[in-house]
Coordinates of C-alpha atoms and ligand atoms in Angstrom, one line a residue:
M1 CA 119.1 123.1 83.0
F2 CA 122.2 122.5 81.1
C3 CA 125.3 120.6 82.2
E4 CA 127.7 118.7 80.3
Q5 CA 130.6 118.3 82.5
C6 CA 131.0 114.7 82.7
E7 CA 131.2 111.8 80.6
Q8 CA 127.8 110.1 81.3
T9 CA 126.0 113.4 80.0
A10 CA 122.6 112.4 78.8
S11 CA 122.8 111.1 75.4
G12 CA 126.2 112.4 75.0
N13 CA 124.6 115.6 74.5
G14 CA 124.2 117.5 78.0
C15 CA 121.6 116.9 80.9
H16 CA 118.7 119.3 80.0
Q17 CA 115.8 117.6 82.1
W18 CA 117.5 115.9 85.2
G19 CA 121.3 115.0 85.5
A20 CA 122.1 111.3 84.5
C21 CA 124.2 111.6 87.9
G22 CA 120.8 112.2 89.8
K23 CA 121.6 116.3 90.3
S24 CA 118.2 117.9 90.0
P25 CA 117.7 120.9 87.8
E26 CA 117.1 123.0 91.2
V27 CA 120.8 122.3 92.4
N28 CA 122.0 122.7 89.0
A29 CA 120.6 126.2 89.0
V30 CA 122.1 126.8 92.4
Q31 CA 125.6 125.4 91.4
D32 CA 125.4 127.8 88.2
L33 CA 124.4 130.5 90.7
L34 CA 127.5 130.0 92.9
V35 CA 130.0 129.6 89.9
Y36 CA 128.4 133.1 88.4
C37 CA 129.0 134.8 92.1
L38 CA 132.5 132.9 92.2
R39 CA 133.3 134.6 88.8
G40 CA 132.4 138.0 90.3
L41 CA 134.5 137.2 93.6
A42 CA 137.4 136.4 91.3
S43 CA 137.6 139.9 89.8
V44 CA 137.8 141.4 93.2
V45 CA 140.4 138.9 94.4
L46 CA 142.7 139.7 91.6
K47 CA 142.5 143.2 92.4
A48 CA 143.1 142.3 96.0
K49 CA 146.0 140.3 95.1
E50 CA 147.5 143.4 92.9
A51 CA 147.2 145.6 96.2
A52 CA 149.0 143.0 98.3
I53 CA 145.8 142.2 100.4
S54 CA 145.7 138.6 101.7
T55 CA 143.2 136.6 99.6
R56 CA 144.0 133.4 101.2
K57 CA 140.5 132.5 102.9
A58 CA 138.8 133.7 99.2
D59 CA 141.2 131.4 97.5
I60 CA 140.6 128.4 99.9
F61 CA 136.9 129.1 99.8
T62 CA 136.8 129.3 95.9
C63 CA 138.6 125.9 95.8
E64 CA 136.2 124.3 98.1
A65 CA 133.1 125.9 96.5
L66 CA 134.3 124.7 93.1
F67 CA 135.1 121.3 94.3
A68 CA 131.5 121.1 95.7
T69 CA 130.0 121.8 92.2
M70 CA 131.8 118.8 90.7
T71 CA 130.1 115.6 89.5
N72 CA 128.9 113.4 92.5
V73 CA 130.0 115.7 95.2
N74 CA 127.1 117.7 96.5
F75 CA 123.5 117.4 95.9
D76 CA 122.2 119.3 98.9
Q77 CA 120.6 122.8 97.7
R78 CA 121.0 124.5 101.1
R79 CA 124.7 123.9 101.1
F80 CA 124.7 125.9 97.9
T81 CA 122.9 128.7 99.4
D82 CA 125.3 129.0 102.2
Y83 CA 128.3 128.8 99.7
I84 CA 126.5 131.9 97.8
Q85 CA 126.4 133.7 101.2
R86 CA 129.8 133.0 102.2
C87 CA 131.0 134.1 98.6
L88 CA 129.5 137.4 98.9
E89 CA 130.5 138.1 102.3
I90 CA 134.0 137.2 101.4
R91 CA 133.7 139.6 98.3
E92 CA 132.4 142.5 99.9
N93 CA 135.1 142.3 102.8
L94 CA 137.6 142.3 100.2
K95 CA 136.0 145.4 98.4
A96 CA 135.8 147.0 101.7
Q97 CA 139.8 146.7 102.0
L98 CA 140.4 148.0 98.5
G99 CA 138.6 151.2 99.0
S100 CA 136.3 152.8 96.5
L101 CA 136.9 151.2 93.0
D102 CA 134.7 151.0 89.9
W103 CA 133.2 147.4 89.7
S104 CA 131.8 145.4 86.9
A105 CA 128.1 144.5 87.3
L106 CA 129.2 140.8 87.9
A107 CA 131.4 142.0 90.9
N108 CA 128.6 143.9 92.1
Y109 CA 125.9 141.1 91.5
Q110 CA 123.4 140.8 94.5
P111 CA 121.1 137.7 94.4
N112 CA 117.8 138.2 96.2
F113 CA 117.6 135.4 99.0
N114 CA 113.7 136.2 99.5
E115 CA 113.2 135.2 96.2
S116 CA 114.0 131.7 94.6
L117 CA 117.8 131.2 93.8
V118 CA 116.8 128.6 91.5
S119 CA 115.1 130.7 88.8
Q120 CA 118.3 133.5 89.6
G121 CA 120.2 130.4 88.9
Q122 CA 118.7 129.6 85.6
E123 CA 119.0 133.2 84.5
V124 CA 123.0 133.1 84.6
S125 CA 123.3 129.8 83.1
L126 CA 126.5 129.8 81.0
E127 CA 124.7 128.4 78.3
L128 CA 122.0 131.2 78.4
I129 CA 124.6 133.9 78.4
E130 CA 127.0 132.3 75.8
K131 CA 124.3 130.8 73.6
V132 CA 124.6 132.9 70.7
Q133 CA 128.2 133.5 70.8
D134 CA 131.1 131.4 68.9
L135 CA 130.8 127.7 69.7
D136 CA 134.6 127.1 69.6
I137 CA 135.0 129.8 72.2
F138 CA 132.2 128.4 74.2
S139 CA 133.7 124.9 74.1
L140 CA 136.9 126.2 75.3
K141 CA 135.3 128.3 78.1
L142 CA 133.5 125.1 79.3
T143 CA 136.8 123.1 79.0
A144 CA 138.6 126.1 81.2
I145 CA 135.8 126.0 83.8
Y146 CA 135.5 122.1 84.0
G147 CA 139.3 122.1 84.0
V148 CA 139.5 124.6 86.8
K149 CA 137.1 122.6 89.0
G150 CA 139.5 119.6 88.9
L151 CA 142.2 121.9 89.6
A152 CA 140.3 123.5 92.5
S153 CA 139.9 119.8 94.3
Y154 CA 143.5 119.1 93.9
T155 CA 144.3 122.5 95.3
F156 CA 141.9 122.0 98.2
H157 CA 143.3 118.6 99.1
A158 CA 147.0 119.9 99.0
Q159 CA 146.1 122.9 101.1
E160 CA 144.7 120.6 103.6
L161 CA 148.0 119.1 103.9
G162 CA 149.8 122.2 104.2
Q163 CA 150.9 122.9 100.8
E164 CA 150.0 126.1 99.1
D165 CA 151.4 128.2 96.1
D166 CA 149.8 131.4 95.4
S167 CA 150.6 131.1 91.6
V168 CA 148.0 128.1 91.5
Y169 CA 145.1 130.3 93.2
Q170 CA 146.3 133.0 90.6
V171 CA 145.3 130.9 87.8
I172 CA 142.3 129.7 89.1
Q173 CA 141.0 133.3 89.9
E174 CA 142.3 134.5 86.2
T175 CA 140.4 131.7 84.7
L176 CA 137.3 132.3 86.5
A177 CA 137.5 136.1 85.9
A178 CA 138.1 135.8 82.0
I179 CA 135.0 133.9 81.2
D180 CA 133.2 137.6 81.6
R181 CA 135.6 138.9 79.1
G182 CA 134.7 139.4 75.5
D183 CA 138.1 140.6 74.0
L184 CA 139.7 137.0 73.9
N185 CA 140.0 135.1 70.8
L186 CA 140.4 131.3 70.2
N187 CA 144.0 131.3 70.7
D188 CA 143.6 133.2 74.1
W189 CA 141.2 130.5 75.1
V190 CA 143.7 127.7 74.0
A191 CA 146.3 129.5 76.1
I192 CA 144.2 130.0 79.0
C193 CA 143.2 126.0 79.1
L194 CA 146.9 125.1 79.2
K195 CA 147.7 127.4 81.5
V196 CA 145.0 125.5 83.8
G197 CA 147.0 122.4 82.7
A198 CA 150.5 124.0 83.9
A199 CA 148.9 125.1 87.4
N200 CA 147.2 121.7 87.7
L201 CA 150.8 120.1 87.4
R202 CA 151.9 122.3 90.4
A203 CA 148.8 121.7 92.2
M204 CA 149.3 117.9 92.0
E205 CA 153.2 118.1 92.7
L206 CA 151.8 119.9 95.9
L207 CA 149.5 117.3 96.7
D208 CA 152.0 114.6 96.0
Q209 CA 154.5 116.6 98.6
G210 CA 151.6 117.0 100.9
H211 CA 151.1 113.2 101.1
T212 CA 154.7 112.0 100.9
E213 CA 155.8 114.2 103.6
T214 CA 153.3 113.5 106.1
Y215 CA 152.7 109.5 105.4
G216 CA 155.8 108.6 103.8
H217 CA 156.4 107.4 100.0
P218 CA 154.1 104.8 99.3
I219 CA 155.8 101.1 99.3
P220 CA 154.6 97.9 97.5
T221 CA 151.9 96.7 100.2
N222 CA 149.5 93.8 100.0
V223 CA 146.1 94.6 100.7
P224 CA 143.6 91.8 101.7
L225 CA 140.2 91.9 99.7
N226 CA 138.7 89.7 102.2
P227 CA 137.1 91.2 105.3
R228 CA 137.9 90.0 109.0
L229 CA 135.7 89.5 112.0
G230 CA 134.6 92.2 114.0
K231 CA 133.0 95.8 113.6
A232 CA 133.7 98.1 110.8
I233 CA 134.1 101.4 109.1
L234 CA 134.2 101.7 105.4
V235 CA 135.9 105.1 104.4
S236 CA 135.3 106.1 100.4
G237 CA 136.5 109.1 98.3
H238 CA 140.0 110.3 97.9
D239 CA 140.9 112.4 101.1
I240 CA 143.8 110.4 102.9
K241 CA 144.2 113.1 105.7
Q242 CA 140.5 112.6 106.6
L243 CA 141.0 108.9 106.5
A244 CA 144.3 109.6 108.9
A245 CA 142.0 111.5 111.2
L246 CA 139.3 108.7 111.7
L247 CA 142.0 106.2 111.9
A248 CA 143.5 108.2 114.9
Q249 CA 140.1 108.1 116.5
T250 CA 139.5 104.5 116.0
A251 CA 142.6 103.6 117.4
N252 CA 142.0 100.7 120.2
T253 CA 138.2 100.8 119.6
G254 CA 138.4 97.2 118.0
I255 CA 136.9 98.5 115.0
T256 CA 138.7 97.5 111.7
V257 CA 138.8 100.3 109.0
Y258 CA 138.5 99.2 105.2
T259 CA 139.1 101.4 102.4
H260 CA 136.6 101.7 99.5
G261 CA 137.1 103.0 95.8
E262 CA 139.8 105.6 95.4
L263 CA 141.1 105.2 98.9
L264 CA 142.7 101.7 98.1
P265 CA 146.2 103.5 97.6
A266 CA 146.3 104.5 101.0
H267 CA 147.5 101.3 102.4
G268 CA 150.6 101.9 100.5
Y269 CA 151.6 104.9 103.0
P270 CA 154.1 103.4 105.4
K271 CA 153.4 106.0 108.2
L272 CA 149.5 105.1 108.0
K273 CA 150.2 101.5 107.7
E274 CA 152.6 101.2 110.7
K275 CA 150.8 103.7 112.9
Y276 CA 147.4 102.1 112.5
P277 CA 147.2 98.3 112.0
H278 CA 143.3 98.6 112.0
L279 CA 143.7 100.1 108.7
Y280 CA 143.2 96.4 107.5
G281 CA 141.9 96.1 104.1
H282 CA 139.8 97.0 101.0
Y283 CA 136.1 96.5 100.3
G284 CA 134.5 96.9 97.2
T285 CA 135.3 98.3 93.7
A286 CA 134.7 101.7 91.9
W287 CA 132.2 104.3 92.7
Q288 CA 129.4 103.3 90.5
N289 CA 129.0 99.9 92.2
Q290 CA 128.5 101.7 95.6
T291 CA 124.8 101.2 95.9
K292 CA 125.2 97.6 95.8
E293 CA 128.4 97.6 98.1
F294 CA 127.2 99.9 100.6
A295 CA 124.0 98.0 101.3
K296 CA 126.0 95.1 102.0
F297 CA 128.6 96.4 104.1
P298 CA 127.9 95.6 107.9
G299 CA 129.2 98.7 109.7
A300 CA 129.4 102.7 109.2
I301 CA 130.5 104.3 106.1
V302 CA 132.2 107.8 105.5
L303 CA 132.3 109.4 102.2
T304 CA 135.1 111.7 102.1
T305 CA 135.1 113.3 98.7
N306 CA 133.8 112.3 95.3
C307 CA 132.1 110.0 93.9
L308 CA 129.0 109.9 95.9
M309 CA 125.9 108.5 94.0
P310 CA 122.3 109.2 95.4
P311 CA 122.1 107.1 98.4
H312 CA 119.5 104.1 98.9
E313 CA 117.3 104.1 101.7
N314 CA 118.5 100.6 102.8
Y315 CA 121.9 102.0 103.7
E316 CA 121.3 105.9 104.0
S317 CA 121.3 105.6 107.8
K318 CA 124.8 104.3 108.3
L319 CA 126.3 106.9 105.6
F320 CA 128.0 110.1 106.5
T321 CA 129.6 112.9 104.7
L322 CA 132.1 115.4 105.2
G323 CA 134.0 118.2 103.7
P324 CA 132.4 119.6 100.5
V325 CA 130.4 116.3 99.9
G326 CA 126.6 116.7 100.7
Y327 CA 123.3 115.1 100.2
A328 CA 120.2 116.3 101.8
H329 CA 119.1 114.1 105.0
I330 CA 122.4 112.4 105.1
N331 CA 124.3 112.4 108.3
R332 CA 126.9 115.1 107.9
I333 CA 130.3 115.5 110.0
E334 CA 131.4 119.1 110.2
T335 CA 135.1 120.0 110.2
V336 CA 135.7 122.8 112.8
D337 CA 138.7 124.7 112.6
G338 CA 140.5 121.4 110.7
A339 CA 139.3 119.1 113.3
I340 CA 136.8 116.4 112.8
D341 CA 134.6 114.5 115.6
F342 CA 133.8 110.9 114.2
S343 CA 132.1 109.8 117.5
R344 CA 128.7 109.6 115.7
V345 CA 130.5 107.2 112.9
I346 CA 132.0 105.0 115.7
A347 CA 128.7 104.9 117.8
K348 CA 127.2 103.7 114.4
A349 CA 129.7 101.2 113.9
Q350 CA 129.5 99.8 117.1
S351 CA 125.6 99.4 116.8
L352 CA 125.9 97.5 113.6
P353 CA 127.0 93.8 113.3
G354 CA 130.1 94.1 111.6
F355 CA 131.5 90.9 109.8
T356 CA 130.6 87.9 111.3
E357 CA 131.7 85.2 108.5
I358 CA 135.1 85.1 106.9
S359 CA 135.7 84.2 103.2
E360 CA 138.7 83.0 101.1
P361 CA 141.8 84.9 101.7
R362 CA 142.5 87.4 98.5
Q363 CA 144.7 90.3 97.8
V364 CA 146.0 92.9 95.6
M365 CA 149.4 94.9 95.7
V366 CA 149.5 98.7 95.7
G367 CA 152.3 101.4 96.2
F368 CA 154.0 101.5 92.8
A369 CA 154.3 105.4 92.8
H370 CA 156.9 107.4 91.2
N371 CA 159.5 106.9 94.3
T372 CA 159.1 103.1 94.4
V373 CA 159.2 102.7 90.3
L374 CA 162.0 105.3 89.7
S375 CA 164.1 103.6 92.5
V376 CA 164.2 100.7 90.0
A377 CA 164.7 102.8 86.8
D378 CA 168.1 101.2 86.0
T379 CA 166.4 97.6 86.1
V380 CA 163.7 99.1 83.9
V381 CA 166.1 100.8 81.5
N382 CA 168.1 97.6 81.1
A383 CA 165.2 95.4 80.5
L384 CA 163.8 97.8 77.9
K385 CA 167.3 97.9 76.3
Q386 CA 167.5 94.1 76.3
G387 CA 164.0 93.8 74.7
K388 CA 162.8 92.0 77.8
I389 CA 160.2 94.9 78.3
R390 CA 158.8 96.0 75.0
H391 CA 156.4 98.6 75.9
F392 CA 154.5 100.4 78.8
F393 CA 150.8 101.1 78.7
L394 CA 149.3 103.5 81.3
V395 CA 145.8 102.6 81.3
G396 CA 144.3 104.8 83.9
G397 CA 141.4 107.1 84.8
C398 CA 137.9 107.0 85.8
D399 CA 135.3 104.1 85.9
G400 CA 131.7 104.6 85.0
A401 CA 128.4 102.3 84.6
K402 CA 128.7 102.2 80.7
P403 CA 129.2 98.8 79.1
D404 CA 131.6 100.5 76.4
R405 CA 134.0 100.8 79.4
N406 CA 135.0 96.8 79.2
Y407 CA 137.3 98.0 76.4
Y408 CA 139.8 98.9 79.0
T409 CA 139.5 95.3 80.8
E410 CA 139.9 93.8 77.4
F411 CA 143.0 96.1 76.5
V412 CA 144.6 95.1 79.7
E413 CA 143.8 91.3 79.0
Q414 CA 145.2 91.7 75.5
V415 CA 148.5 93.3 76.4
P416 CA 151.4 91.1 75.3
E417 CA 153.4 89.3 78.0
D418 CA 156.4 91.3 77.2
C419 CA 154.7 94.7 78.2
I420 CA 154.0 96.5 81.6
V421 CA 150.6 98.1 82.6
L422 CA 150.8 101.2 84.9
T423 CA 147.3 102.0 86.1
L424 CA 145.8 104.6 88.4
A425 CA 142.3 105.9 89.6
C426 CA 139.1 104.0 89.8
G427 CA 139.2 102.8 86.2
K428 CA 141.6 99.9 87.6
F429 CA 138.9 98.1 89.4
R430 CA 138.2 96.5 86.0
F431 CA 141.3 94.7 86.3
F432 CA 143.2 95.3 89.6
D433 CA 142.9 91.8 90.7
K434 CA 144.3 90.1 87.6
Q435 CA 147.4 88.2 88.0
L436 CA 149.7 89.2 85.4
G437 CA 153.0 87.9 86.6
S438 CA 156.3 89.8 86.1
I439 CA 159.1 90.7 84.1
E440 CA 162.9 91.0 85.6
G441 CA 161.2 91.1 89.0
L442 CA 158.7 94.0 88.2
P443 CA 155.0 93.4 88.2
R444 CA 153.5 93.5 84.6
L445 CA 150.5 95.3 86.6
M446 CA 151.6 98.2 88.8
D447 CA 149.2 100.3 90.8
V448 CA 150.4 104.0 90.5
G449 CA 147.6 105.4 92.9
Q450 CA 144.4 107.4 92.8
C451 CA 143.6 109.8 90.1
N452 CA 144.8 112.6 92.7
D453 CA 148.3 110.4 92.1
A454 CA 148.5 111.1 88.3
Y455 CA 151.5 113.3 89.1
S456 CA 153.6 110.1 90.1
A457 CA 152.5 108.6 86.5
I458 CA 153.7 111.9 85.1
K459 CA 157.0 111.8 87.0
I460 CA 157.5 108.1 85.8
A461 CA 157.1 109.1 82.5
L462 CA 159.6 112.1 82.7
G463 CA 162.1 110.0 84.7
L464 CA 162.4 107.1 82.3
A465 CA 162.7 109.8 79.3
N466 CA 165.4 111.4 81.4
A467 CA 167.0 108.0 82.1
F468 CA 166.9 107.4 78.1
N469 CA 168.0 110.9 77.8
V470 CA 165.1 111.5 75.1
S471 CA 161.8 113.2 75.3
V472 CA 158.8 111.9 76.8
N473 CA 157.0 111.2 73.4
E474 CA 159.9 108.9 72.3
I475 CA 159.9 106.4 75.2
P476 CA 157.7 103.3 74.5
L477 CA 154.8 104.6 76.6
S478 CA 151.4 104.9 75.5
L479 CA 148.6 106.5 77.4
I480 CA 145.1 104.8 77.4
I481 CA 143.0 107.1 79.2
S482 CA 139.4 106.4 80.6
W483 CA 137.7 109.8 81.8
Y484 CA 134.5 110.6 83.8
E485 CA 134.6 113.9 85.9
Q486 CA 136.5 117.1 85.9
K487 CA 139.6 116.1 87.6
A488 CA 140.3 113.9 84.5
I489 CA 139.7 117.0 82.6
A490 CA 142.3 119.0 84.5
V491 CA 144.8 116.1 84.3
L492 CA 144.2 115.8 80.5
L493 CA 145.1 119.7 80.1
T494 CA 148.2 118.8 82.1
L495 CA 149.3 116.3 79.7
L496 CA 148.6 118.5 76.9
H497 CA 150.6 121.4 78.5
L498 CA 153.5 118.8 78.7
G499 CA 153.0 118.2 74.9
M500 CA 152.1 114.7 75.3
Q501 CA 151.1 113.1 71.9
N502 CA 148.8 110.3 71.0
I503 CA 146.7 110.1 74.0
R504 CA 143.8 107.8 73.4
L505 CA 140.6 108.7 75.3
G506 CA 137.7 107.3 76.1
P507 CA 135.1 105.7 76.3
T508 CA 133.6 108.7 74.7
L509 CA 134.9 112.2 73.8
P510 CA 133.9 114.9 75.8
A511 CA 130.4 116.4 74.8
F512 CA 131.8 120.0 75.4
I513 CA 134.4 119.7 72.7
S514 CA 133.2 121.4 69.4
P515 CA 134.3 119.7 66.1
N516 CA 136.9 122.4 65.5
V517 CA 138.4 122.3 69.0
L518 CA 138.5 118.4 68.5
K519 CA 140.2 118.9 65.2
F520 CA 142.6 121.2 66.7
L521 CA 143.6 118.5 69.4
A522 CA 143.8 115.9 66.8
D523 CA 146.1 117.9 64.5
T524 CA 148.4 119.2 67.3
Y525 CA 148.5 116.6 69.8
H526 CA 147.0 113.6 67.7
L527 CA 144.5 112.9 70.6
Q528 CA 142.3 110.4 69.3
P529 CA 139.1 108.4 70.6
I530 CA 139.8 104.7 71.7
T531 CA 138.8 102.3 69.0
T532 CA 139.2 98.5 69.9
P533 CA 141.8 97.0 72.1
A534 CA 143.2 95.1 69.3
K535 CA 143.5 97.9 66.9
D536 CA 144.7 100.4 69.4
L537 CA 147.3 97.8 70.9
A538 CA 148.5 97.0 67.2
A539 CA 148.8 100.9 66.5
C540 CA 150.8 101.5 69.9
L541 CA 153.0 98.7 69.1
G542 CA 153.5 99.3 65.7
Ligands
FSO1 FE1 137.0 107.9 90.1 FE2 135.1 109.6 91.0 FE3 139.1 109.3 91.4 FE4 137.1 110.7 89.8 S1 136.4 107.9 91.9 S2 135.9 109.1 88.9 S3 138.6 111.0 88.3 O1 135.9 111.0 91.2 O2 138.2 110.6 91.1 O3 139.1 108.0 89.8
SF4_2 FE1 124.8 115.4 83.8 FE2 127.4 114.8 84.4 FE3 126.2 117.3 84.8 FE4 125.4 115.1 86.2 S1 127.4 116.0 86.4 S2 124.3 116.8 85.3 S3 125.6 113.5 84.8 S4 126.7 116.3 82.8

């Protein structure tokens, strides 16, 4: 097998025997086969778009299928067989509408379902196909594919909320189709990667619109970290719409709903909080701690999107997955025409003890998305001008199990008292409950939201630049980013597309970036690896 799409890739060098995430070589092979078939579908979709034939079904399918291949989303080999079959059906249906055309071998590719899809997947692994070719182009192709996976996940979430833009689907399909082209040089591939970043900005904007138009703009909200007595359901992942559907079905059942991981920022949405008082508090921390935290949770658990870890026996009977998420033998909740029936989850929660003891009250504050922060832009600008605020740090991104991620905790601890920390995504769980005080009434630690809310952080940065009438690279803001999986790659491409300079990235640099590509990024964008908190702080403030 070959996979190096995430930060925990084995020895920083690609998973070759078994995925460090728990993905088997068999699942990896059928994922490769699915991506291969999606590349063939993409060339047909592009022709259909040219002929003004509707490709919406194919576009949404492509996003869901790519999403399923991301790190810690789906480990179920049968689900990938289904995706491959659906991919071919959709492709053939579009071809039939297009009439007789000369199709490439890839667009005509037909796996044999009577034989092992695993060995057929191994034959089309990107590494095998590209092995003899240019290392730097291979590096950029992987960057584009992994970035498109992240982009597809944001696009999938946005369309669930009724927000779509054909230009985003166009870029996803063009990028997939481009992998097969031999006529593109290094500069072409850099341009493709940046185009993925531009489309990702639009996809994140659509997702932001979907969230805020449906649930209101997030407002500063205290979230209890201590449970309350009674039956309980824990919802993890990122999908606010699926959480809202569960809240609607658990209203007046006496069950308390808790968020886990990246669903913490859901508490900031006023229309969710006002409508569903049983959306009470938050339980646990980041994804890599779920095996311990899920085992202890005394109720049912729903995993909406990434990050799912291979579950332990001691909690798998109370765990449910839905959407692109999957794991063989784990309870699955199907979505039928957009409707989700959570009755099995509710019955499971009723059969479990729930919380029987209370603990010391603790809380954190969420809700510092762009609307809240930019509504006090004048206060921020004045405080900056008067020297009361010296600098902003965006310390955001994914968490993970490696000890070198302590850098981010130590960094926040060492940020001087006249500076403000904005944070987002699951990396914040290393410091989210720290009491850092305030400056001019502004908390020194502000939670902007999920990784899916990276758009909000970008909007805040652009809004401050606008208020100062300077470019975004001239405001006193440093980006200290932690990455783990493919959404972070898509966001990084967006930041590069916006021309953001001096990003500090860690805990390690992506394995798929070749030395020459890294040099290009360092020379052009001053992208750099993190070093030590003290050294990086001094450089940012210097
Ligand atoms: Fe974390 Fe997982 Fe949100 Fe990622 S939960 S690691 S970038 O999927 O998505 O921040
Ligand atoms: Fe390895 Fe990450 Fe790929 Fe899993 S997703 S196989 S850990 S590189």
